[in-house]
CSV table of C-alpha atoms in Angstrom, one decimal:
chain,number,residue,atom,x,y,z
P,1,MET,CA,0.0,0.0,0.0
P,2,PRO,CA,1.1,3.6,-0.5
P,3,ASP,CA,2.3,5.4,2.6
P,4,THR,CA,-1.1,6.9,3.4
P,5,PRO,CA,-3.1,6.4,6.7
P,6,LEU,CA,-5.2,3.3,6.7
P,7,PRO,CA,-8.9,3.9,7.0
P,8,PRO,CA,-10.5,2.7,10.2
P,9,VAL,CA,-11.4,-0.9,10.8
P,10,ILE,CA,-15.2,-1.5,10.7
P,11,HIS,CA,-16.9,-1.9,14.1
P,12,GLY,CA,-20.6,-2.6,14.9
P,13,ASP,CA,-21.1,0.3,17.3
P,14,GLU,CA,-23.1,2.6,15.1
P,15,PRO,CA,-26.8,2.1,15.6
P,16,GLY,CA,-28.6,1.6,12.3
P,17,SER,CA,-25.4,0.4,10.5
P,18,PHE,CA,-25.2,-2.9,8.7
P,19,PRO,CA,-22.7,-4.4,11.2
P,20,HIS,CA,-24.8,-3.3,14.1
P,21,GLY,CA,-27.8,-5.0,12.7
P,22,VAL,CA,-25.8,-8.3,12.2
P,23,LEU,CA,-24.8,-8.2,15.9
P,24,ALA,CA,-28.1,-7.1,17.3
P,25,GLU,CA,-30.5,-9.0,15.0
P,26,ARG,CA,-28.8,-11.7,12.9
P,27,HIS,CA,-26.9,-13.4,15.7
P,28,PRO,CA,-29.9,-13.7,18.1
P,29,ALA,CA,-32.0,-15.1,15.2
P,30,ILE,CA,-29.3,-17.7,14.4
P,31,ILE,CA,-29.2,-18.8,18.1
P,32,ARG,CA,-33.0,-19.2,18.1
P,33,ARG,CA,-33.0,-21.2,14.9
P,34,VAL,CA,-30.3,-23.5,16.0
P,35,ARG,CA,-32.0,-24.0,19.4
P,36,ASP,CA,-35.2,-25.0,17.6
P,37,ALA,CA,-33.6,-27.2,15.0
P,38,PHE,CA,-32.4,-30.0,17.3
P,39,PRO,CA,-33.9,-31.7,20.4
P,40,TYR,CA,-31.0,-30.4,22.6
P,41,GLY,CA,-31.2,-31.2,26.3
P,42,PRO,CA,-31.4,-28.7,29.1
P,43,ASP,CA,-27.6,-28.1,29.3
P,44,VAL,CA,-27.3,-27.1,25.7
P,45,ARG,CA,-30.4,-25.1,25.7
P,46,GLU,CA,-29.2,-23.2,28.8
P,47,ALA,CA,-25.9,-22.5,27.1
P,48,LEU,CA,-27.6,-21.2,24.0
P,49,ASP,CA,-29.8,-19.0,26.2
P,50,ALA,CA,-26.8,-17.6,28.0
P,51,LEU,CA,-25.1,-16.8,24.6
P,52,LEU,CA,-28.3,-15.1,23.5
P,53,THR,CA,-28.2,-13.0,26.7
P,54,SER,CA,-24.6,-12.2,26.2
P,55,CYS,CA,-25.2,-11.0,22.6
P,56,ALA,CA,-28.1,-8.8,23.7
P,57,GLU,CA,-26.9,-7.4,27.1
P,58,GLY,CA,-23.5,-8.8,28.0
P,59,VAL,CA,-19.8,-8.7,27.1
P,60,ILE,CA,-17.5,-11.1,25.3
P,61,GLU,CA,-16.7,-14.1,27.4
P,62,PRO,CA,-13.4,-16.0,27.1
P,63,LEU,CA,-13.3,-19.6,26.0
P,64,PRO,CA,-13.2,-22.2,28.8
P,65,ALA,CA,-9.7,-23.0,30.1
P,66,ASP,CA,-9.9,-26.5,28.6
P,67,ALA,CA,-10.9,-25.5,25.1
P,68,HIS,CA,-8.9,-27.3,22.6
P,69,ASP,CA,-8.1,-24.2,20.6
P,70,LEU,CA,-7.6,-21.8,23.5
P,71,ASP,CA,-4.0,-20.9,22.6
P,72,ARG,CA,-5.0,-20.3,19.0
P,73,TRP,CA,-7.8,-17.8,20.0
P,74,ARG,CA,-5.4,-16.1,22.4
P,75,ALA,CA,-3.0,-15.6,19.5
P,76,TRP,CA,-5.9,-14.2,17.5
P,77,GLY,CA,-6.7,-11.6,20.2
P,78,MET,CA,-9.2,-13.1,22.6
P,79,ASP,CA,-7.4,-11.9,25.8
P,80,GLY,CA,-7.6,-8.3,24.5
P,81,TYR,CA,-11.3,-8.4,23.7
P,82,ALA,CA,-12.8,-10.5,26.5
P,83,GLY,CA,-14.8,-8.4,28.9
P,84,ARG,CA,-15.6,-5.8,26.2
P,85,SER,CA,-18.9,-5.2,24.4
P,86,TRP,CA,-19.5,-7.1,21.2
P,87,TYR,CA,-20.0,-3.7,19.5
P,88,GLU,CA,-16.6,-2.3,20.6
P,89,VAL,CA,-14.3,-4.7,18.9
P,90,PRO,CA,-13.6,-5.2,15.2
P,91,TRP,CA,-16.7,-6.5,13.5
P,92,LEU,CA,-14.8,-9.2,11.7
P,93,TRP,CA,-13.5,-10.5,15.0
P,94,SER,CA,-16.8,-10.3,16.9
P,95,GLU,CA,-18.6,-12.2,14.1
P,96,SER,CA,-16.1,-15.0,13.9
P,97,TYR,CA,-15.9,-15.4,17.7
P,98,PHE,CA,-19.7,-15.5,17.9
P,99,TYR,CA,-19.7,-18.7,15.8
P,100,ARG,CA,-16.9,-20.2,17.9
P,101,LEU,CA,-19.0,-19.6,21.1
P,102,LEU,CA,-22.1,-21.0,19.4
P,103,LEU,CA,-20.2,-24.3,18.7
P,104,GLU,CA,-19.1,-24.3,22.3
P,105,ALA,CA,-22.6,-23.9,23.5
P,106,VAL,CA,-23.9,-26.9,21.5
P,107,GLY,CA,-20.9,-29.1,22.5
P,108,HIS,CA,-19.5,-29.4,19.0
P,109,PHE,CA,-15.9,-30.0,20.1
P,110,ARG,CA,-16.5,-31.8,23.4
P,111,PRO,CA,-17.1,-35.6,24.0
P,112,GLY,CA,-20.8,-36.2,24.1
P,113,PRO,CA,-23.8,-36.9,21.9
P,114,TRP,CA,-23.5,-33.7,20.0
P,115,GLN,CA,-19.8,-33.8,19.3
P,116,GLY,CA,-19.0,-33.1,15.6
P,117,LEU,CA,-22.6,-32.4,14.6
P,118,ASP,CA,-23.1,-29.4,12.4
P,119,PRO,CA,-25.7,-27.2,14.0
P,120,PHE,CA,-26.5,-25.6,10.6
P,121,ARG,CA,-26.9,-28.9,8.8
P,122,PRO,CA,-30.7,-28.8,8.6
P,123,PHE,CA,-30.6,-25.4,6.9
P,124,LYS,CA,-27.8,-26.5,4.5
P,125,LEU,CA,-29.6,-29.6,3.4
P,126,ALA,CA,-32.9,-27.8,2.9
P,127,GLU,CA,-31.1,-25.3,0.7
P,128,LEU,CA,-29.4,-28.1,-1.3
P,129,ASP,CA,-32.7,-30.0,-1.8
P,130,ALA,CA,-34.7,-27.0,-2.7
P,131,PRO,CA,-36.6,-27.1,-6.1
P,132,GLY,CA,-34.5,-24.2,-7.2
P,133,THR,CA,-31.5,-26.4,-7.1
P,134,ASP,CA,-33.1,-28.8,-9.6
P,135,GLU,CA,-33.8,-25.9,-11.9
P,136,GLU,CA,-30.3,-24.7,-11.8
P,137,LEU,CA,-28.8,-28.1,-12.4
P,138,ALA,CA,-31.2,-28.7,-15.4
P,139,ALA,CA,-29.8,-25.6,-17.0
P,140,LEU,CA,-26.5,-27.5,-17.5
P,141,ASP,CA,-28.2,-29.5,-20.2
P,142,ASP,CA,-28.7,-26.4,-22.2
P,143,LEU,CA,-25.0,-25.5,-21.9
P,144,GLU,CA,-23.7,-28.7,-23.3
P,145,GLY,CA,-23.9,-27.7,-26.9
P,146,ARG,CA,-22.5,-24.2,-26.5
P,147,PRO,CA,-19.0,-23.2,-27.4
P,148,VAL,CA,-16.4,-23.9,-24.7
P,149,ARG,CA,-15.7,-20.3,-24.0
P,150,GLU,CA,-19.4,-19.5,-23.7
P,151,ARG,CA,-19.8,-22.4,-21.2
P,152,ALA,CA,-16.8,-21.2,-19.2
P,153,GLN,CA,-18.2,-17.7,-18.9
P,154,ALA,CA,-21.6,-19.0,-17.9
P,155,LEU,CA,-20.1,-21.3,-15.2
P,156,LEU,CA,-18.0,-18.4,-13.9
P,157,HIS,CA,-21.1,-16.2,-13.6
P,158,GLY,CA,-22.9,-19.1,-12.0
P,159,SER,CA,-20.2,-19.3,-9.4
P,160,LEU,CA,-20.3,-15.5,-8.9
P,161,TRP,CA,-24.1,-15.2,-8.5
P,162,GLY,CA,-24.3,-18.4,-6.4
P,163,ASN,CA,-22.9,-16.2,-3.6
P,164,ARG,CA,-26.5,-14.9,-3.1
P,165,ALA,CA,-27.3,-18.3,-1.6
P,166,ASP,CA,-26.2,-17.2,1.9
P,167,LEU,CA,-28.5,-18.4,4.7
P,168,GLY,CA,-27.0,-16.1,7.3
P,169,PHE,CA,-27.4,-13.1,5.1
P,170,ARG,CA,-31.0,-13.8,4.4
P,171,LEU,CA,-31.8,-14.2,8.1
P,172,SER,CA,-31.2,-10.5,8.6
P,173,ASN,CA,-32.1,-9.2,5.1
P,174,ALA,CA,-35.8,-9.8,4.5
P,175,GLY,CA,-36.6,-10.3,0.8
P,176,ALA,CA,-33.0,-10.9,-0.3
P,177,ARG,CA,-33.9,-14.0,-2.2
P,178,ASP,CA,-36.7,-12.2,-4.1
P,179,ARG,CA,-34.8,-9.1,-5.1
P,180,ALA,CA,-33.5,-9.4,-8.7
P,181,ALA,CA,-29.7,-9.3,-9.2
P,182,VAL,CA,-28.4,-6.5,-11.3
P,183,PRO,CA,-26.8,-8.0,-14.4
P,184,ALA,CA,-24.0,-5.5,-14.9
P,185,LEU,CA,-21.1,-6.0,-12.6
P,186,VAL,CA,-19.8,-3.0,-10.6
P,187,ALA,CA,-16.3,-4.2,-11.6
P,188,ASP,CA,-15.4,-6.8,-14.1
P,189,ASP,CA,-11.9,-8.1,-14.8
P,190,SER,CA,-12.9,-11.5,-15.9
P,191,GLU,CA,-10.6,-11.2,-18.8
P,192,GLY,CA,-7.7,-10.9,-16.4
P,193,LEU,CA,-8.8,-14.2,-14.8
P,194,TRP,CA,-9.0,-16.0,-18.2
P,195,THR,CA,-5.5,-14.6,-19.1
P,196,LEU,CA,-4.1,-16.2,-15.9
P,197,LEU,CA,-5.8,-19.5,-16.7
P,198,ALA,CA,-4.8,-19.6,-20.4
P,199,PRO,CA,-3.8,-23.0,-21.7
P,200,PRO,CA,-1.3,-24.5,-22.2
P,201,GLU,CA,0.6,-22.3,-19.7
P,202,ALA,CA,-1.8,-23.1,-16.8
P,203,ALA,CA,-2.5,-26.7,-17.7
P,204,ASP,CA,0.0,-28.0,-15.2
P,205,GLY,CA,-0.7,-25.4,-12.6
P,206,THR,CA,-2.7,-25.3,-9.4
P,207,LEU,CA,-5.9,-23.3,-8.7
P,208,CYS,CA,-6.6,-22.5,-5.0
P,209,LEU,CA,-10.3,-22.0,-4.8
P,210,VAL,CA,-11.2,-20.4,-1.4
P,211,ALA,CA,-14.8,-21.5,-1.1
P,212,ASP,CA,-17.5,-19.6,0.8
P,213,ASN,CA,-21.0,-21.0,1.2
P,214,ALA,CA,-22.2,-24.6,1.0
P,215,GLY,CA,-25.1,-26.0,-1.0
P,216,ARG,CA,-26.4,-23.9,-3.9
P,217,GLU,CA,-23.2,-21.8,-4.0
P,218,LEU,CA,-20.7,-24.6,-3.6
P,219,ILE,CA,-22.3,-26.6,-6.5
P,220,PRO,CA,-21.5,-23.8,-9.0
P,221,ASP,CA,-18.0,-23.5,-7.6
P,222,LEU,CA,-17.5,-27.3,-8.2
P,223,LEU,CA,-18.9,-27.0,-11.7
P,224,LEU,CA,-16.5,-24.3,-12.6
P,225,ALA,CA,-13.6,-26.4,-11.2
P,226,ALA,CA,-14.7,-29.3,-13.2
P,227,HIS,CA,-14.8,-27.3,-16.4
P,228,LEU,CA,-11.4,-25.8,-15.8
P,229,LEU,CA,-9.9,-29.2,-15.2
P,230,ALA,CA,-11.6,-30.8,-18.2
P,231,HIS,CA,-10.5,-28.1,-20.7
P,232,GLY,CA,-6.9,-27.8,-19.6
P,233,ARG,CA,-7.3,-24.4,-17.9
P,234,ILE,CA,-5.7,-25.8,-14.8
P,235,GLY,CA,-4.1,-29.1,-13.8
P,236,ARG,CA,-5.2,-29.3,-10.2
P,237,VAL,CA,-7.7,-27.6,-7.9
P,238,VAL,CA,-7.3,-27.2,-4.1
P,239,LEU,CA,-10.6,-26.4,-2.6
P,240,HIS,CA,-10.1,-24.4,0.6
P,241,VAL,CA,-13.1,-24.9,3.0
P,242,LYS,CA,-13.7,-24.2,6.7
P,243,PRO,CA,-12.4,-26.6,9.3
P,244,TYR,CA,-15.7,-26.5,11.3
P,245,PRO,CA,-19.2,-25.1,10.9
P,246,TYR,CA,-19.0,-21.3,10.5
P,247,TYR,CA,-21.2,-18.4,9.5
P,248,VAL,CA,-24.3,-20.7,9.1
P,249,SER,CA,-23.7,-21.7,5.5
P,250,ASP,CA,-19.9,-21.7,5.0
P,251,ALA,CA,-18.7,-24.9,3.4
P,252,THR,CA,-16.9,-27.7,5.3
P,253,THR,CA,-15.6,-31.0,3.9
P,254,ALA,CA,-18.9,-32.7,4.7
P,255,ASP,CA,-20.7,-30.1,2.7
P,256,VAL,CA,-18.4,-30.8,-0.3
P,257,VAL,CA,-19.4,-34.5,-0.1
P,258,ASP,CA,-23.1,-33.6,0.1
P,259,ALA,CA,-22.7,-31.4,-3.0
P,260,LEU,CA,-21.0,-34.1,-4.9
P,261,ARG,CA,-23.7,-36.6,-4.0
P,262,ARG,CA,-26.4,-34.1,-5.0
P,263,LEU,CA,-24.7,-33.7,-8.4
P,264,ALA,CA,-24.2,-37.4,-9.0
P,265,ALA,CA,-27.8,-38.2,-8.2
P,266,ALA,CA,-29.2,-35.5,-10.5
P,267,PRO,CA,-30.4,-36.3,-14.1
P,268,GLY,CA,-28.7,-35.2,-17.3
P,269,ALA,CA,-25.5,-33.3,-17.5
P,270,ALA,CA,-25.3,-32.6,-13.8
P,271,ALA,CA,-24.6,-36.3,-13.1
P,272,GLY,CA,-21.7,-36.3,-15.5
P,273,TYR,CA,-20.2,-33.4,-13.6
P,274,GLY,CA,-20.7,-35.2,-10.4
P,275,ARG,CA,-19.0,-38.4,-11.6
P,276,ARG,CA,-16.0,-36.4,-13.0
P,277,LEU,CA,-15.6,-34.5,-9.8
P,278,TRP,CA,-15.8,-37.6,-7.7
P,279,ALA,CA,-13.1,-39.2,-9.8
P,280,ALA,CA,-11.0,-36.0,-9.5
P,281,MET,CA,-11.2,-36.3,-5.8
P,282,ALA,CA,-10.1,-39.9,-6.0
P,283,ASP,CA,-7.1,-39.2,-8.2
P,284,GLY,CA,-6.0,-36.1,-6.4
P,285,THR,CA,-6.6,-33.5,-9.2
P,286,LEU,CA,-9.3,-32.1,-6.8
P,287,THR,CA,-8.3,-31.9,-3.2
P,288,VAL,CA,-9.9,-30.3,-0.1
P,289,ARG,CA,-7.9,-28.2,2.4
P,290,ALA,CA,-9.3,-27.1,5.7
P,291,HIS,CA,-6.6,-24.9,7.2
P,292,PRO,CA,-7.4,-23.5,10.7
P,293,PHE,CA,-6.8,-20.0,9.4
P,294,ALA,CA,-9.8,-20.3,7.2
P,295,ALA,CA,-11.9,-19.7,10.3
P,296,ALA,CA,-9.6,-17.0,11.8
P,297,PRO,CA,-11.1,-13.6,12.8
P,298,LEU,CA,-8.3,-11.9,10.9
P,299,PRO,CA,-7.5,-10.5,7.4
P,300,TYR,CA,-5.5,-12.7,5.0
P,301,GLU,CA,-2.7,-10.2,5.3
P,302,ARG,CA,-1.9,-12.0,8.6
P,303,MET,CA,-2.0,-15.5,7.2
P,304,PRO,CA,0.6,-18.0,8.6
P,305,ASP,CA,3.7,-18.9,6.6
P,306,ASP,CA,2.5,-22.3,5.5
P,307,LEU,CA,-0.7,-20.9,4.0
P,308,ARG,CA,1.3,-18.1,2.4
P,309,ALA,CA,3.6,-20.6,0.8
P,310,GLU,CA,0.6,-22.5,-0.7
P,311,PHE,CA,-0.9,-19.4,-2.2
P,312,ALA,CA,2.5,-18.3,-3.5
P,313,ALA,CA,3.0,-21.6,-5.4
P,314,ALA,CA,-0.5,-21.5,-7.0
P,315,THR,CA,-1.1,-20.4,-10.5
P,316,LEU,CA,-4.1,-18.5,-9.2
P,317,THR,CA,-6.1,-18.1,-6.0
P,318,LEU,CA,-9.8,-17.5,-6.5
P,319,VAL,CA,-11.4,-16.0,-3.5
P,320,LYS,CA,-15.2,-16.5,-3.2
P,321,GLY,CA,-17.8,-14.5,-1.3
P,322,ASP,CA,-18.3,-11.5,0.9
P,323,LEU,CA,-16.6,-12.7,4.1
P,324,ASN,CA,-13.5,-13.8,2.2
P,325,TYR,CA,-13.5,-10.5,0.4
P,326,ARG,CA,-13.5,-8.7,3.7
P,327,ARG,CA,-10.6,-10.8,4.8
P,328,LEU,CA,-8.8,-10.3,1.5
P,329,VAL,CA,-8.8,-6.5,1.4
P,330,GLY,CA,-9.1,-5.9,5.1
P,331,ASP,CA,-12.4,-5.1,6.8
P,332,ARG,CA,-11.9,-1.3,6.7
P,333,ARG,CA,-13.8,1.7,5.5
P,334,TRP,CA,-11.9,2.0,2.3
P,335,PRO,CA,-12.9,4.8,-0.2
P,336,PRO,CA,-14.6,2.7,-2.9
P,337,THR,CA,-12.1,4.0,-5.5
P,338,THR,CA,-9.1,2.6,-3.6
P,339,PRO,CA,-7.4,0.3,-6.2
P,340,PHE,CA,-8.0,-3.4,-5.6
P,341,GLY,CA,-4.4,-4.1,-6.6
P,342,ASP,CA,-3.1,-1.8,-3.9
P,343,VAL,CA,-5.0,-3.4,-1.0
P,344,THR,CA,-4.1,-6.9,-2.2
P,345,ALA,CA,-0.4,-6.1,-2.9
P,346,TYR,CA,0.6,-8.2,0.1
P,347,PHE,CA,-1.0,-11.4,-1.4
P,348,PRO,CA,1.8,-13.8,-2.4
P,349,GLY,CA,0.5,-14.7,-5.8
P,350,PRO,CA,-2.1,-13.8,-8.4
P,351,VAL,CA,-5.6,-13.5,-6.9
P,352,VAL,CA,-9.2,-13.0,-8.2
P,353,ALA,CA,-12.2,-12.0,-6.1
P,354,LEU,CA,-15.7,-13.2,-7.0
P,355,ARG,CA,-18.2,-11.6,-4.7
P,356,THR,CA,-21.8,-10.3,-4.4
P,357,LEU,CA,-22.0,-7.2,-2.3
P,358,LYS,CA,-23.4,-7.9,1.1
P,359,SER,CA,-21.4,-5.7,3.5
P,360,ASP,CA,-20.0,-2.2,3.5
P,361,VAL,CA,-16.4,-2.8,2.5
P,362,ILE,CA,-15.6,-2.2,-1.2
P,363,THR,CA,-12.5,-1.3,-3.3
P,364,GLY,CA,-11.6,-1.0,-6.9
P,365,LEU,CA,-14.6,1.0,-8.3
P,366,SER,CA,-14.3,3.8,-10.7
P,367,ALA,CA,-15.5,7.2,-9.5
P,368,GLY,CA,-18.3,7.2,-12.1
P,369,THR,CA,-19.6,3.8,-11.0
P,370,GLU,CA,-19.6,4.8,-7.3
P,371,ALA,CA,-21.4,8.0,-8.1
P,372,ALA,CA,-24.1,6.3,-10.2
P,373,LEU,CA,-24.7,3.6,-7.6
P,374,THR,CA,-25.0,6.1,-4.8
P,375,ALA,CA,-27.3,8.4,-6.8
P,376,ALA,CA,-29.6,5.5,-7.6
P,377,GLU,CA,-29.6,3.6,-4.3
P,378,GLY,CA,-27.9,5.7,-1.5
P,379,GLN,CA,-25.7,3.3,0.3
P,380,ASP,CA,-27.9,0.2,-0.1
P,381,TRP,CA,-26.0,-1.0,-3.1
P,382,ARG,CA,-23.2,-2.0,-0.7
P,383,THR,CA,-25.2,-4.5,1.3
P,384,GLY,CA,-28.3,-5.6,-0.6
P,385,GLY,CA,-26.8,-8.6,-2.4
P,386,THR,CA,-28.0,-7.5,-5.8
P,387,HIS,CA,-24.6,-6.2,-7.2
P,388,ALA,CA,-21.5,-8.2,-7.8
P,389,LEU,CA,-17.9,-7.9,-9.0
P,390,ILE,CA,-14.9,-9.8,-10.4
P,391,GLN,CA,-11.6,-8.2,-9.5
P,392,THR,CA,-8.1,-9.5,-10.6
P,393,ARG,CA,-4.7,-8.7,-9.3
P,394,LYS,CA,-2.0,-10.5,-11.4
């Protein structure tokens, strides 16, 4: 970055702001849905009620002394934030820590009947089995006869707009599913992406695909990966997922398996994609990576050395979704015209962001685009999930 002062980190302490609404409304709604989704016993229900009270009235509590990841969260800032209001600490940190405490409340990491169970699984499966998923998969049949470049572009945009399938977002944004997406992207450097994946140069390379949501977003991501592998755009795909349930719908390894099974069981072209992806998993051309930092409450600028080395060795890292975008550029109040290449200059290799806009942070817009969006929608264009972007830094 140039030697200019960094803008402030986003907090949730401004009433009426989008981050404040997430902390005050979305998180309590998530607790209530999780509480009702399983026949938890009194101990879990009491723990969930205590977390609900903490979110509404209390302060951030530290993890128990015997938590398996206590040292990791201390390194990530827990000691400095414990005892403070949820609204006073960086929003990215408070959001992430909320999900860790939710897993603590339901006994996800502890020996017992609920150990390892994804508390968001009923919502993910309902999304995956929705009639809309059948309609989207049926559209693959129409793509089969199209030119390869046209199919590639369609699958890229399917992956991009699949980011609207975000359960946590819809919990606090009534009508999000029904609002029409705006076809024109606020920034589009898809040509830069295709240049980086140009065969034969990239045919032996590795694509790191940093996934976001499970279900109806993960399926388009997998379809895009299958196409790139099949047509020599890349030789290997490493799918980075979360190491444990996170942000309601973020993808884990179990969600990848569910998505592959959904594809393989579908009729028509979708089943062919499913079989090819299953085979790619078996022969190692598609692998899954669940690095602990994937669920860290920190920007990617602070990634550990081993992860940095992985991204440095990749032909391209493709970063999906709103949360990953916030982590990629830093969850700050950037002027929207701040160049995307400047804020991602630290990243150790070529990187592309595919994201629908569902939070305030944004970079890389032209002055004219920002002015037109603001004139038409005020600041709602930043958070409504109806606009999207593709940004590339080579």
